[in-house]
Short mmCIF file of C-alpha atoms and ligand atoms in Angstrom, two decimals:
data_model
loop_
_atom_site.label_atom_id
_atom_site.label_comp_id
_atom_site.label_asym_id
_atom_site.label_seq_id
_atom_site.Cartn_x
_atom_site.Cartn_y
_atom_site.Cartn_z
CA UNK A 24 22.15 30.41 -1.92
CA UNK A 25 20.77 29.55 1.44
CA UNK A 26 19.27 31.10 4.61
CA UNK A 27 19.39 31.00 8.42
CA UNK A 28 16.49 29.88 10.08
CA UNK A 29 16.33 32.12 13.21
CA UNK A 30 12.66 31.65 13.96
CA UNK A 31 10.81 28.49 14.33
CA UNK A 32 9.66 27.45 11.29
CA UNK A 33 5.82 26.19 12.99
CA UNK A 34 5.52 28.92 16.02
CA UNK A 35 8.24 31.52 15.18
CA UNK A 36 9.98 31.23 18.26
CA UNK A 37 13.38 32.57 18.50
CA UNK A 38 14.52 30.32 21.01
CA UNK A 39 15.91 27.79 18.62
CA UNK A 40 18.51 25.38 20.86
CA UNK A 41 20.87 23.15 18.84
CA UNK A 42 21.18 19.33 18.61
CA UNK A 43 23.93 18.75 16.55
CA UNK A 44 26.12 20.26 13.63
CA UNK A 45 27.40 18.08 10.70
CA UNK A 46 29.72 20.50 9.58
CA UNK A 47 29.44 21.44 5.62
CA UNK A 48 27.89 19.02 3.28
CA UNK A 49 26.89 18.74 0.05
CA UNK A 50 23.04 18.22 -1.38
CA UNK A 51 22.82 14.58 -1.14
CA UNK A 52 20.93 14.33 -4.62
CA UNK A 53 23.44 16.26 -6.41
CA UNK A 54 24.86 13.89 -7.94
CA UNK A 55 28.23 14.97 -10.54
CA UNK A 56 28.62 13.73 -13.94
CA UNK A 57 32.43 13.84 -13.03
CA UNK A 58 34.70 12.95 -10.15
CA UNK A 59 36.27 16.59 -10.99
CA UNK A 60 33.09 18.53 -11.30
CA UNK A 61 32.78 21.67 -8.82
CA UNK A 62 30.15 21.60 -6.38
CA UNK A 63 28.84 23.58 -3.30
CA UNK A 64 29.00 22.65 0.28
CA UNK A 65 26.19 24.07 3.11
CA UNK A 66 26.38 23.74 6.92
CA UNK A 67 24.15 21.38 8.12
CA UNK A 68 22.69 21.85 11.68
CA UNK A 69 19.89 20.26 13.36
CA UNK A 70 17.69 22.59 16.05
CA UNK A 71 15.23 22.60 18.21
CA UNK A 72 12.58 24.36 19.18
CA UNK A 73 11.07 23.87 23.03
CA UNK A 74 8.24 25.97 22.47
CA UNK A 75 6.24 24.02 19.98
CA UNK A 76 8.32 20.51 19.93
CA UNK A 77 9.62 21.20 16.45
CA UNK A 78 12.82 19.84 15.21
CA UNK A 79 13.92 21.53 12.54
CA UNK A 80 17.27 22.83 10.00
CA UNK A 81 18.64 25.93 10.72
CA UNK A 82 20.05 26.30 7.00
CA UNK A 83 16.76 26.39 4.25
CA UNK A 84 17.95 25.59 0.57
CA UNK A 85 15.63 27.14 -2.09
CA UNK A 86 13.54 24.27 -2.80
CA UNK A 87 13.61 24.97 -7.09
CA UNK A 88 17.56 24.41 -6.48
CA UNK A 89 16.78 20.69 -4.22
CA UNK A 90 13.54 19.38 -6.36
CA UNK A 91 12.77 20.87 -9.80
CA UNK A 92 14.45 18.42 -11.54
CA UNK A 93 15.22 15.44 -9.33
CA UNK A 94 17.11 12.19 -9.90
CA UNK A 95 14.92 10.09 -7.01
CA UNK A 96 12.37 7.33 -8.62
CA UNK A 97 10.54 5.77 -5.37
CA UNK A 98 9.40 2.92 -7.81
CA UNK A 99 12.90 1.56 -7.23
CA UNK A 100 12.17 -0.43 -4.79
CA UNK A 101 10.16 -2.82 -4.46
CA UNK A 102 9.05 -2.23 -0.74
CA UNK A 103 8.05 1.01 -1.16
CA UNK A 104 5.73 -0.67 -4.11
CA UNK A 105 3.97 -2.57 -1.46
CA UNK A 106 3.65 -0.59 1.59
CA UNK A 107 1.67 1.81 -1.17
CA UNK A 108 -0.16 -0.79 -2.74
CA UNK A 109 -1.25 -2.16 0.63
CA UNK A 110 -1.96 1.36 1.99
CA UNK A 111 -4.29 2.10 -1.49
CA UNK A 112 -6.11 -1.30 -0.58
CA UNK A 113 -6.91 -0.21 2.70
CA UNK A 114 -8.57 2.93 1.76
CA UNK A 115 -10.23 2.02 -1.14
CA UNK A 116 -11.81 -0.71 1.05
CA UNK A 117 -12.44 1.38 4.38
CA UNK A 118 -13.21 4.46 3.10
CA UNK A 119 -15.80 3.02 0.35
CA UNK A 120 -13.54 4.86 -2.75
CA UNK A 121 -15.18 4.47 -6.67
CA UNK A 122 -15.88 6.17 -9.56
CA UNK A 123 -17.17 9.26 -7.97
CA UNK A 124 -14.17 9.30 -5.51
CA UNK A 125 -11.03 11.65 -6.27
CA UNK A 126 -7.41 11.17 -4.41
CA UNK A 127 -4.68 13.86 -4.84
CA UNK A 128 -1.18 13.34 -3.66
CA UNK A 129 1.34 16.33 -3.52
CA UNK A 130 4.80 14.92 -4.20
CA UNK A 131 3.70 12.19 -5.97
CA UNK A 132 6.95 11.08 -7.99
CA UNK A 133 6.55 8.95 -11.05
CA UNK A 134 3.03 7.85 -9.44
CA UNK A 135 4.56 4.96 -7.60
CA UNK A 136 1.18 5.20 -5.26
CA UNK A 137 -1.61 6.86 -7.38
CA UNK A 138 -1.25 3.57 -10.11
CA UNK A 139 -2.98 1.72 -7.51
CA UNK A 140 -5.84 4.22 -7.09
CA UNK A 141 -6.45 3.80 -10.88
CA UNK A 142 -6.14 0.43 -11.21
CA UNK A 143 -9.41 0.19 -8.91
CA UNK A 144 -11.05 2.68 -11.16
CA UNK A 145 -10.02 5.18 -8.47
CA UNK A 146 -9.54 9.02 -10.33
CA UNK A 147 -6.30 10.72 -9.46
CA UNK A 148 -4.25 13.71 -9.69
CA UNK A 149 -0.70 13.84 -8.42
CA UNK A 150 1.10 17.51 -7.90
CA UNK A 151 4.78 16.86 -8.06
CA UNK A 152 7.15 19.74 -8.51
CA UNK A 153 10.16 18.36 -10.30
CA UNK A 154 9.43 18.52 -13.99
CA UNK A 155 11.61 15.74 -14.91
CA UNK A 156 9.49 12.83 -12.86
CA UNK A 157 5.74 14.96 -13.22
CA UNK A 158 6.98 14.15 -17.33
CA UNK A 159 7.47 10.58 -16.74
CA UNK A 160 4.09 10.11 -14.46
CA UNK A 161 1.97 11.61 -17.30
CA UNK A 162 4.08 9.47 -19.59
CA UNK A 163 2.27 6.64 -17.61
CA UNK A 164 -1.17 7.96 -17.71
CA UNK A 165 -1.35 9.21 -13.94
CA UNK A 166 -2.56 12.72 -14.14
CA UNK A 167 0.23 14.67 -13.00
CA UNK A 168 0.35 18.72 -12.40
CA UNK A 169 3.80 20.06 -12.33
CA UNK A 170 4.27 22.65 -9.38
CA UNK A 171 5.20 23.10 -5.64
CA UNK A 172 1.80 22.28 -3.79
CA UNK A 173 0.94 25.17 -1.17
CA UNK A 174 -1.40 26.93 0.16
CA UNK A 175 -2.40 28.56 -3.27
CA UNK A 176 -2.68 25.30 -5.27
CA UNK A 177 -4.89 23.75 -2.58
CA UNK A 178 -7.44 26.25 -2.09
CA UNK A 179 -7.91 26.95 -6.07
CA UNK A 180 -8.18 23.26 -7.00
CA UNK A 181 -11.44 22.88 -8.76
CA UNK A 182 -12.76 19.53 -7.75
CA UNK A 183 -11.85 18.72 -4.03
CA UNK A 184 -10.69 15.58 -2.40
CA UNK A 185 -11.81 12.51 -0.39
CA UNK A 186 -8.52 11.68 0.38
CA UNK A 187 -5.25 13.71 0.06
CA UNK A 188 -2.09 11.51 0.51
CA UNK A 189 0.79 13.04 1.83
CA UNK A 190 3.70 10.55 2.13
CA UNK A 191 6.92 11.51 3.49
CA UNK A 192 6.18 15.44 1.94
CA UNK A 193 5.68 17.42 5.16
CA UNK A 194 9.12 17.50 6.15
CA UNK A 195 10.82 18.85 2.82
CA UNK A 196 8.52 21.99 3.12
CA UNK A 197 9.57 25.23 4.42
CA UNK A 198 6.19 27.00 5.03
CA UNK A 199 4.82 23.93 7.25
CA UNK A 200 1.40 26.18 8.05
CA UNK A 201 0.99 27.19 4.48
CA UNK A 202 1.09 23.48 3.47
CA UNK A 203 -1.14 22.53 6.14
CA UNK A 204 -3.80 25.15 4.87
CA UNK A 205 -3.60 23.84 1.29
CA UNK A 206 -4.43 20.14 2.21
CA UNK A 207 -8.02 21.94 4.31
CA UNK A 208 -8.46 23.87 1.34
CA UNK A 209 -7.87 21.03 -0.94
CA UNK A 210 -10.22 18.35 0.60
CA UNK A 211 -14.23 18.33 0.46
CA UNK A 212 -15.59 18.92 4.39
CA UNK A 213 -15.54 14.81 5.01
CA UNK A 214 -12.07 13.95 3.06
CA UNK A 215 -9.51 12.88 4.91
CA UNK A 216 -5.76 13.72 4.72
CA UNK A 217 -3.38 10.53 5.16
CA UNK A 218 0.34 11.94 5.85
CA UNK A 219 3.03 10.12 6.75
CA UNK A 220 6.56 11.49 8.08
CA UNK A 221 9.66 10.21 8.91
CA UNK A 222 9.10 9.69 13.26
CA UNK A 223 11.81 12.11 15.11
CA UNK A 224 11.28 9.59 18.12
CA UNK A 225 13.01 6.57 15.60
CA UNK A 226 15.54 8.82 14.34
CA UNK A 227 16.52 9.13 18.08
CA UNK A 228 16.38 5.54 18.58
CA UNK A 229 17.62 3.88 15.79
CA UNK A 230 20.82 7.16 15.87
CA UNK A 231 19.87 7.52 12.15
CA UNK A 232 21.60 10.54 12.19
CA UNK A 233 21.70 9.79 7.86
CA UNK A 234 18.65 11.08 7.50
CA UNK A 235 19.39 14.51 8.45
CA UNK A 236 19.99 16.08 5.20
CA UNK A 237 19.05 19.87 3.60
CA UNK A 238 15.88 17.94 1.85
CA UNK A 239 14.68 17.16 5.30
CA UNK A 240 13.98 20.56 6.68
CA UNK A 241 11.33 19.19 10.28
CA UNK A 242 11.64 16.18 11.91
CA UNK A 243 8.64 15.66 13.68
CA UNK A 244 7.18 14.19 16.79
CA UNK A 245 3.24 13.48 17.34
CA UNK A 246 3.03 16.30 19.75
CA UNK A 247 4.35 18.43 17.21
CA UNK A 248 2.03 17.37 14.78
CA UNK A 249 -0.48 17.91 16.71
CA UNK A 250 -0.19 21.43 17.25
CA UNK A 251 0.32 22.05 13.79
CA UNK A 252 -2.80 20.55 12.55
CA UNK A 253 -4.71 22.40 15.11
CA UNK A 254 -3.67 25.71 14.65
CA UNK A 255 -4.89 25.05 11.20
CA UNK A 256 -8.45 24.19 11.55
CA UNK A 257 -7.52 20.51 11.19
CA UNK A 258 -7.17 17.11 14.01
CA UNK A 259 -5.47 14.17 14.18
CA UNK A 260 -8.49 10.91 14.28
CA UNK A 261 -5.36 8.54 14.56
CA UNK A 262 -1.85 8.10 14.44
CA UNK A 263 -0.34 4.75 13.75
CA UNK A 264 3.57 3.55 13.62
CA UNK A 265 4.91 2.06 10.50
CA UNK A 266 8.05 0.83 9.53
CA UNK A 267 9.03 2.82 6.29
CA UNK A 268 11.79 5.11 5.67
CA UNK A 269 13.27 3.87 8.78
CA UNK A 270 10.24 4.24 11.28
CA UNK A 271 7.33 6.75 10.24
CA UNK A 272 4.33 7.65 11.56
CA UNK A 273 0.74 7.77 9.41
CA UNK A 274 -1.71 10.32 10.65
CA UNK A 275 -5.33 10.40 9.52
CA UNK A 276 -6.07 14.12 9.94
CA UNK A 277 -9.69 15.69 9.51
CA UNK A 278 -11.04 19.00 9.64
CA UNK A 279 -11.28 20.47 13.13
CA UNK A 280 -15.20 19.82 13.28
CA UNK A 281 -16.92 17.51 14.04
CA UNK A 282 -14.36 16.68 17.06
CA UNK A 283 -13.21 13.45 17.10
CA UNK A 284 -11.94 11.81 19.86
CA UNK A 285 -8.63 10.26 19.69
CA UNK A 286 -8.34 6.69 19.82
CA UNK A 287 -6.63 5.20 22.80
CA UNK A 288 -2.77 4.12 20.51
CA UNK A 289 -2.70 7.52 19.71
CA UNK A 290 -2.93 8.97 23.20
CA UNK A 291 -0.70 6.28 24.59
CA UNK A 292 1.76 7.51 21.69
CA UNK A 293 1.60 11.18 22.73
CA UNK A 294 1.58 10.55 26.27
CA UNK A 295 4.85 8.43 26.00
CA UNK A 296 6.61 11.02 24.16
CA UNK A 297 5.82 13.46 27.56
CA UNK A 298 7.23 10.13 29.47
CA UNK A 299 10.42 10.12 27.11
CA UNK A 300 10.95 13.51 27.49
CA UNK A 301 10.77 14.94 23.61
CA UNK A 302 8.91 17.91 24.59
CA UNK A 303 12.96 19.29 26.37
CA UNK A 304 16.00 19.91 24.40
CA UNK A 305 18.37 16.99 26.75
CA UNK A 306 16.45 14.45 24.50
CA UNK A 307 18.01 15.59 21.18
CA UNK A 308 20.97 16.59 22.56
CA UNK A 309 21.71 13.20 24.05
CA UNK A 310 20.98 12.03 20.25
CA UNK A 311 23.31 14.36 19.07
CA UNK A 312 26.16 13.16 21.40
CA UNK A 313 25.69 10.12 20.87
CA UNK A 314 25.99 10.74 16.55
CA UNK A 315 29.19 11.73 17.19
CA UNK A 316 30.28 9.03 18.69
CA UNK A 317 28.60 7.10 16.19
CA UNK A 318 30.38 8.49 13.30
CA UNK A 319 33.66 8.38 14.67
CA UNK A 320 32.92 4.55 15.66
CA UNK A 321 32.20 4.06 12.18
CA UNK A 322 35.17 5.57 10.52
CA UNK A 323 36.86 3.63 12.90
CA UNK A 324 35.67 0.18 12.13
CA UNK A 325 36.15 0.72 8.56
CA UNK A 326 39.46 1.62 8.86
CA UNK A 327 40.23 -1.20 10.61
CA UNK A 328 38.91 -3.78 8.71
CA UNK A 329 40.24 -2.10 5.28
CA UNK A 330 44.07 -1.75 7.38
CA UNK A 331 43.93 -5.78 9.02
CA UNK A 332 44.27 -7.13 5.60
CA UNK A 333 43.69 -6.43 2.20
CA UNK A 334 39.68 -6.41 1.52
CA UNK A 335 37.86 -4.47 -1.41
CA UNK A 336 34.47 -2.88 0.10
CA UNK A 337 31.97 -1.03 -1.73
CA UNK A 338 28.91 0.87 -0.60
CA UNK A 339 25.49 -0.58 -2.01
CA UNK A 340 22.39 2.21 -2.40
CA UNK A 341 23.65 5.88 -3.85
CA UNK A 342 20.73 6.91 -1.42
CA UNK A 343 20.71 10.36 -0.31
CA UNK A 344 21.14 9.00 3.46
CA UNK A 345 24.46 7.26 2.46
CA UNK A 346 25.98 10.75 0.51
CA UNK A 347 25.38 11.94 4.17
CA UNK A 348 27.09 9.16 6.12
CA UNK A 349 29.98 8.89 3.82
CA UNK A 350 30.47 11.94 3.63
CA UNK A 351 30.08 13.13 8.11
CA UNK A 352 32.32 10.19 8.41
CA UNK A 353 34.81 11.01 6.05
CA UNK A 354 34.26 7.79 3.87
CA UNK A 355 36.28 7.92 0.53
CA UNK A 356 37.99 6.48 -2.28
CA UNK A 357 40.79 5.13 0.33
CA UNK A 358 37.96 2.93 1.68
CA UNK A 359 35.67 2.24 -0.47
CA UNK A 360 36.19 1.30 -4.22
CA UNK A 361 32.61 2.30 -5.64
CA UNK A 362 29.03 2.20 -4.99
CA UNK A 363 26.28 0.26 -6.50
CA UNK A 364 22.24 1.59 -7.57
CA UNK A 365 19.44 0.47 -9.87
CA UNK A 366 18.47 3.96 -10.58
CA UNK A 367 19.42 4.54 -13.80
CA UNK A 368 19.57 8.30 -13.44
CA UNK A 369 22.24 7.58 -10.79
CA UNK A 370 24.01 5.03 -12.70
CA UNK A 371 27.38 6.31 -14.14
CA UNK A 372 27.62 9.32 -11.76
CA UNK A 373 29.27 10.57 -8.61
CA UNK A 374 28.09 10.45 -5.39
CA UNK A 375 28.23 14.13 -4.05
CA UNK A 376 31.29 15.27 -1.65
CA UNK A 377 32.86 11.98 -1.93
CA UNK A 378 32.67 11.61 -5.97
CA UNK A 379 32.42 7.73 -5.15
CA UNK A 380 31.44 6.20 -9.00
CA UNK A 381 27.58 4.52 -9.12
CA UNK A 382 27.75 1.20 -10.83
CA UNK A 383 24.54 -0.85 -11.87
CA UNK A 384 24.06 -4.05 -9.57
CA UNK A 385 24.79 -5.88 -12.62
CA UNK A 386 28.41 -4.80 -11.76
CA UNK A 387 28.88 -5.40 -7.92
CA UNK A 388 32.01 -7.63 -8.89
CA UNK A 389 33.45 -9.86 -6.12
CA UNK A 390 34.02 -7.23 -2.82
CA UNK A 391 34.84 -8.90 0.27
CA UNK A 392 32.53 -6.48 1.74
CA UNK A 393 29.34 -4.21 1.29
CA UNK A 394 28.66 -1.46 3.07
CA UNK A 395 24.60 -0.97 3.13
CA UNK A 396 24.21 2.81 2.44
CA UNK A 397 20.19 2.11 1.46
CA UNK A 398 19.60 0.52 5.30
CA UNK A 399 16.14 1.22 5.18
CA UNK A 400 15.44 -1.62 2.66
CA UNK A 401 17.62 -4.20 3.86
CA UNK A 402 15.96 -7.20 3.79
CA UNK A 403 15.24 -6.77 -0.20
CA UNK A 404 18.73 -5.74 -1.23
CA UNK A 405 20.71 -8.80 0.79
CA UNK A 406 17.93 -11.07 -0.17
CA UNK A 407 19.19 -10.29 -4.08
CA UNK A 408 22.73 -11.19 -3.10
CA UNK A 409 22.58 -13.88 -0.91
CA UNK A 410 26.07 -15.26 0.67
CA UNK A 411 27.96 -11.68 0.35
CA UNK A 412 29.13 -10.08 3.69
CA UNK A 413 27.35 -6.79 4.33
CA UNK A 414 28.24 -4.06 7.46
CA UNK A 415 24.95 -2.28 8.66
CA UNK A 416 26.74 0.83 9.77
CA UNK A 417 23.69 2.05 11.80
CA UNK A 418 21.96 1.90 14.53
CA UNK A 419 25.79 -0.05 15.59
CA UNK A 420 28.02 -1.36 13.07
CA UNK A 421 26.95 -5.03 12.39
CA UNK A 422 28.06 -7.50 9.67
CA UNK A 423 25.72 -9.99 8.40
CA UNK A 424 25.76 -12.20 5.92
CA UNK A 425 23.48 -11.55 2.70
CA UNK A 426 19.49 -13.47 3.38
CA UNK A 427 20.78 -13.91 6.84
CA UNK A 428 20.38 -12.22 10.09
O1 DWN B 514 12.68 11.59 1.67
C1 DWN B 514 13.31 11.15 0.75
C2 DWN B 514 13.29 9.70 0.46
C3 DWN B 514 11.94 9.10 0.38
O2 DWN B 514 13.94 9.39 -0.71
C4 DWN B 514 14.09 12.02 -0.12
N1 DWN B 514 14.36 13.26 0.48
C5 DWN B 514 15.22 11.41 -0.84
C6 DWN B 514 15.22 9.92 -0.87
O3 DWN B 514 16.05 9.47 0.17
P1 DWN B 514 17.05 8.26 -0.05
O4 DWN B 514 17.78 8.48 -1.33
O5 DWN B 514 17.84 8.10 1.18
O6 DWN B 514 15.98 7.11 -0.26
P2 DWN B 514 16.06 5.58 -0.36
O7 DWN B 514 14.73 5.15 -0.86
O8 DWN B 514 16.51 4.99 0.89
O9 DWN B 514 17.14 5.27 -1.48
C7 DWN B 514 17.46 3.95 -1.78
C8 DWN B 514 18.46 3.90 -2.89
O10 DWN B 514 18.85 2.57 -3.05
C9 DWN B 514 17.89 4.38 -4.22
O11 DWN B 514 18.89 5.08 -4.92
C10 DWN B 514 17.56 3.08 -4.95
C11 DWN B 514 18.59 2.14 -4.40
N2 DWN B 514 18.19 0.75 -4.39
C12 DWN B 514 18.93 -0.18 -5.12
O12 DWN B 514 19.90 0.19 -5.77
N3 DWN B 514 18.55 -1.50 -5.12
C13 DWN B 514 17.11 0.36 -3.66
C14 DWN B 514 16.72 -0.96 -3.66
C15 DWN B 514 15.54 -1.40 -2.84
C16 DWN B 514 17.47 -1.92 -4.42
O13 DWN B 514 17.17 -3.14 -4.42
#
């Protein structure tokens, strides 16, 4: 049900060098309405491609199997709500949106992003594949198309775009070009495309070696990006860093004429990648070394604590980054007793490979500790439980104490 990658999935190189393997996982949002329920395990092995910069799966899951009907809601939380409220602000504002204006986001969930757009009067149309969520957007009165957005949907959309959101999208597509081709074709000559994607320079970093999952399928860097946008009559007029999703970075992308020039972050950004060395397999390969010695430091830590005394710990988040730490470091039942979610399409499930139960918050009990499996939003989940001892397994196991650094 899956296939090798064994050309680059931006240039078609063959020379695909490997970073790391995680050995055979499950899909981290297949979640199992038993703890006995069969399920599928795929290898999971990051490459890299020195040609173009792209890093990049080498095992591609039919996306209908990962996303037509999906159990992710990114209203959930609440920070997500106001990076995209603040984000809608500033380009209502900036780029002078109205009435006549029209935004279209590909992957646009339950319209978690696009509510703001209407709110100003803004008009809208989201493009989200999995039926389930595309229901429960129109439900809510944003304008929601059900399919895969591509090069097909983009071209034949009738009324073109000022702005075309793309927000963390770009790297659970297989035909990256394709994709690329669709946002030209589906933006008038002046609109602007506003992408953001996980940064491949953080992931290095911050050794958050979680977010490698089959979903993910590129990882990028700026140079990467940049090549990609250019070989499809598009440019980059800025990149900027920003903190979501565990460090991304937001491109405002143009077509290829009239030539911008790039601003002087965004050089310094590209430029320090050549410094870092992200353009040469040693830099990913260093990352992967280092995620194995992360996992087993993990498994190790846990064990310890659990084996010292008697302690009951429990995972908080049934994110799709924790399915793939718990399960790459071997994290069960014997350590941890369950895990807790707010999504209520999660809620009374099993986590995938590790068939951990999901509990509503409501039900987090009395552990002695809580192992953050939803890192990326911290601050708001230990501010709602203040006084309980949490371990940050990544970038290095910490413990803090919940409101508290
Ligand atoms: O790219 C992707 C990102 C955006 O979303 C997808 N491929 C899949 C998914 O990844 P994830 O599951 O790792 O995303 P999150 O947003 O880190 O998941 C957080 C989880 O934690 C959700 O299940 C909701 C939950 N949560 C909670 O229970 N209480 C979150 C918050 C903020 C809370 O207070």
């Amino acid at each position: 049900m899956f296939t090798v990658r064994s050309l680059c999935s931006m240039c078609g190189s063959t020379d695909l060098q490997e970073v790391i393997s995680l050995g055979s996982m499950p899909l981290s949002n297949s979640f199992l309405a038993s703890p006995n329920q069969a399920e599928e395990k795929y290898p999971l092995t990051l490459v890299f491609c020195p040609e173009c910069s792209l890093v990049q799966l080498k095992e591609v899951i039919p996306p209908d199997v990962l996303f037509r009907d999906y159990i992710y809601f990114s209203s959930q939380s609440q920070t997500m709500l106001d990076h995209s409220r603040d984000l809608a602000a500033e380009l209502i504002k900036d780029l002078n949106l109205g009435k006549e204006s029209l935004v279209i986001e590909p992957a646009s969930n339950d319209g978690y992003m696009l509510q703001y757009f209407m709110q100003a009067d803004v008009p809208v149309l989201g493009i989200e594949p999995a039926s389930n969520i595309a229901s429960i957007a129109n439900d809510r009165g944003i304008p929601t198309l059900n399919a895969f957005f591509g090069e097909g949907i983009g071209s034949g959309l009738q009324e073109k775009a000022d702005v075309l959101l793309a927000l963390n999208v770009l790297g659970h597509v297989d035909d990256l070009n394709g994709f690329v081709r669709g946002i030209k074709g589906a933006l008038k000559p002046s609109g602007i495309a506003v992408i953001e994607v996980p940064y491949v320079r953080d992931m290095v970093e911050d050794l958050a070696w979680d977010t490698i999952y089959h979903e993910h399928l590129s990882y990028f860097s700026l140079r990467a990006l940049t090549n990609l946008f250019k070989w499809n009559g598009m440019q980059i007029i800025k990149a900027r860093r920003v903190d979501i999703h565990c460090g991304s970075l937001r491109l405002y992308v143009g077509n290829a004429s009239p030539k911008y020039p790039r601003d002087r972050f965004t050089e310094s950004l590209l430029s320090m990648e050549g410094k870092l060395g992200m353009d040469r397999p040693s830099y990913y390969q260093l990352f992967g070394i280092e995620t194995q010695k992360s996992i087993e430091a993990l498994k190790s830590y846990l064990l310890d604590l659990r084996d010292r005394r008697i302690v009951r710990i429990i995972g908080y988040g049934a994110a799709a980054k924790g399915v793939i730490l718990l399960n790459a470091a071997k994290i069960g039942w014997d350590i941890l007793d369950y895990v807790v979610d707010s999504t209520p399409s999660k809620i009374g499930k099993y986590l995938p490979g590790v068939h951990l139960r999901v509990l509503p918050p409501e039900e987090i009990g009395n552990p002695d500790y809580i192992l953050l499996l939803a890192r990326n939003f911290k601050e708001e989940i230990t501010a709602k439980h203040p006084g309980k001892k949490w371990i940050v397994p990544l970038p290095k196991v910490e413990l803090i104490i919940g409101g508290q650094e």
